[in-house]
């Protein structure tokens, strides 16, 4: 269980940082800069970080469910 908590903490810090950077790049590219590639990279970074976070949550949930079933069988 401690491993899951450490994994979730690291996952949330990583993805939160990436989403923040992506949002700032999007805002900068949309409002300040005239270069549309900055906007696209910001959107991609935020969406990618969200996908990584959802996948990480799914893996932790699956591991937690299968681990509890294995302990009950023993």
PDB file of C-alpha atoms in Angstrom:
ATOM      1  CA  UNK A   1       0.000   0.000   0.000  1.00  0.00           C
ATOM      2  CA  UNK A   2       2.897   2.365   0.733  1.00  0.00           C
ATOM      3  CA  UNK A   3       4.227   1.777  -2.763  1.00  0.00           C
ATOM      4  CA  UNK A   4       0.895   2.880  -4.221  1.00  0.00           C
ATOM      5  CA  UNK A   5       0.920   6.050  -2.142  1.00  0.00           C
ATOM      6  CA  UNK A   6       4.442   6.913  -3.259  1.00  0.00           C
ATOM      7  CA  UNK A   7       3.529   6.201  -6.866  1.00  0.00           C
ATOM      8  CA  UNK A   8       0.412   8.370  -6.698  1.00  0.00           C
ATOM      9  CA  UNK A   9       2.308  11.219  -5.031  1.00  0.00           C
ATOM     10  CA  UNK A  10       5.034  11.165  -7.682  1.00  0.00           C
ATOM     11  CA  UNK A  11       2.487  10.808 -10.454  1.00  0.00           C
ATOM     12  CA  UNK A  12       0.462  13.770  -9.240  1.00  0.00           C
ATOM     13  CA  UNK A  13       3.567  15.953  -8.873  1.00  0.00           C
ATOM     14  CA  UNK A  14       4.846  15.068 -12.335  1.00  0.00           C
ATOM     15  CA  UNK A  15       1.519  15.444 -14.107  1.00  0.00           C
ATOM     16  CA  UNK A  16       0.592  18.591 -12.194  1.00  0.00           C
ATOM     17  CA  UNK A  17       3.856  20.185 -13.243  1.00  0.00           C
ATOM     18  CA  UNK A  18       3.402  19.153 -16.868  1.00  0.00           C
ATOM     19  CA  UNK A  19      -0.189  20.400 -16.983  1.00  0.00           C
ATOM     20  CA  UNK A  20       0.874  23.738 -15.504  1.00  0.00           C
ATOM     21  CA  UNK A  21       3.677  24.131 -18.043  1.00  0.00           C
ATOM     22  CA  UNK A  22       1.315  23.144 -20.845  1.00  0.00           C
ATOM     23  CA  UNK A  23      -1.316  25.627 -19.714  1.00  0.00           C
ATOM     24  CA  UNK A  24       1.234  28.426 -19.470  1.00  0.00           C
ATOM     25  CA  UNK A  25       2.578  27.601 -22.936  1.00  0.00           C
ATOM     26  CA  UNK A  26      -0.945  27.591 -24.325  1.00  0.00           C
ATOM     27  CA  UNK A  27      -1.776  30.954 -22.772  1.00  0.00           C
ATOM     28  CA  UNK A  28       1.507  32.436 -23.968  1.00  0.00           C
ATOM     29  CA  UNK A  29       1.086  31.071 -27.470  1.00  0.00           C
ATOM     30  CA  UNK A  30      -2.558  32.079 -27.779  1.00  0.00           C
ATOM     31  CA  UNK A  31      -2.454  35.574 -26.322  1.00  0.00           C
ATOM     32  CA  UNK A  32       1.145  36.822 -26.513  1.00  0.00           C
ATOM     33  CA  UNK A  33       3.038  35.074 -29.282  1.00  0.00           C
ATOM     34  CA  UNK A  34       2.146  35.021 -32.953  1.00  0.00           C
ATOM     35  CA  UNK A  35       3.642  31.545 -33.378  1.00  0.00           C
ATOM     36  CA  UNK A  36       0.877  28.904 -33.431  1.00  0.00           C
ATOM     37  CA  UNK A  37       3.289  26.021 -32.727  1.00  0.00           C
ATOM     38  CA  UNK A  38       3.664  27.182 -29.113  1.00  0.00           C
ATOM     39  CA  UNK A  39      -0.094  26.911 -28.659  1.00  0.00           C
ATOM     40  CA  UNK A  40      -0.140  23.436 -30.179  1.00  0.00           C
ATOM     41  CA  UNK A  41       2.728  22.223 -28.006  1.00  0.00           C
ATOM     42  CA  UNK A  42       1.007  23.606 -24.899  1.00  0.00           C
ATOM     43  CA  UNK A  43      -2.232  21.789 -25.735  1.00  0.00           C
ATOM     44  CA  UNK A  44      -0.355  18.569 -26.465  1.00  0.00           C
ATOM     45  CA  UNK A  45       1.641  18.762 -23.249  1.00  0.00           C
ATOM     46  CA  UNK A  46      -1.453  19.306 -21.107  1.00  0.00           C
ATOM     47  CA  UNK A  47      -3.391  16.507 -22.825  1.00  0.00           C
ATOM     48  CA  UNK A  48      -0.441  14.131 -22.599  1.00  0.00           C
ATOM     49  CA  UNK A  49       0.002  14.788 -18.890  1.00  0.00           C
ATOM     50  CA  UNK A  50      -3.704  14.182 -18.316  1.00  0.00           C
ATOM     51  CA  UNK A  51      -3.517  10.884 -20.179  1.00  0.00           C
ATOM     52  CA  UNK A  52      -0.467   9.775 -18.186  1.00  0.00           C
ATOM     53  CA  UNK A  53      -2.239  10.637 -14.928  1.00  0.00           C
ATOM     54  CA  UNK A  54      -5.371   8.685 -15.862  1.00  0.00           C
ATOM     55  CA  UNK A  55      -3.303   5.673 -16.934  1.00  0.00           C
ATOM     56  CA  UNK A  56      -1.344   5.800 -13.673  1.00  0.00           C
ATOM     57  CA  UNK A  57      -4.524   5.917 -11.612  1.00  0.00           C
ATOM     58  CA  UNK A  58      -5.896   2.956 -13.539  1.00  0.00           C
ATOM     59  CA  UNK A  59      -2.740   0.904 -12.965  1.00  0.00           C
ATOM     60  CA  UNK A  60      -2.714   1.671  -9.236  1.00  0.00           C
ATOM     61  CA  UNK A  61      -6.411   0.750  -8.946  1.00  0.00           C
ATOM     62  CA  UNK A  62      -5.908  -2.537 -10.803  1.00  0.00           C
ATOM     63  CA  UNK A  63      -2.860  -3.426  -8.709  1.00  0.00           C
ATOM     64  CA  UNK A  64      -4.744  -2.644  -5.514  1.00  0.00           C
ATOM     65  CA  UNK A  65      -7.686  -4.845  -6.529  1.00  0.00           C
ATOM     66  CA  UNK A  66      -5.579  -7.793  -7.663  1.00  0.00           C
ATOM     67  CA  UNK A  67      -3.313  -7.540  -4.625  1.00  0.00           C
ATOM     68  CA  UNK A  68      -6.233  -7.755  -2.210  1.00  0.00           C
ATOM     69  CA  UNK A  69      -7.601 -10.819  -4.019  1.00  0.00           C
ATOM     70  CA  UNK A  70      -4.231 -12.566  -3.835  1.00  0.00           C
ATOM     71  CA  UNK A  71      -4.003 -11.900  -0.101  1.00  0.00           C
ATOM     72  CA  UNK A  72      -7.488 -13.347   0.473  1.00  0.00           C
ATOM     73  CA  UNK A  73      -6.588 -16.553  -1.395  1.00  0.00           C
ATOM     74  CA  UNK A  74      -3.455 -17.154   0.726  1.00  0.00           C
TER      75      UNK A  74
END
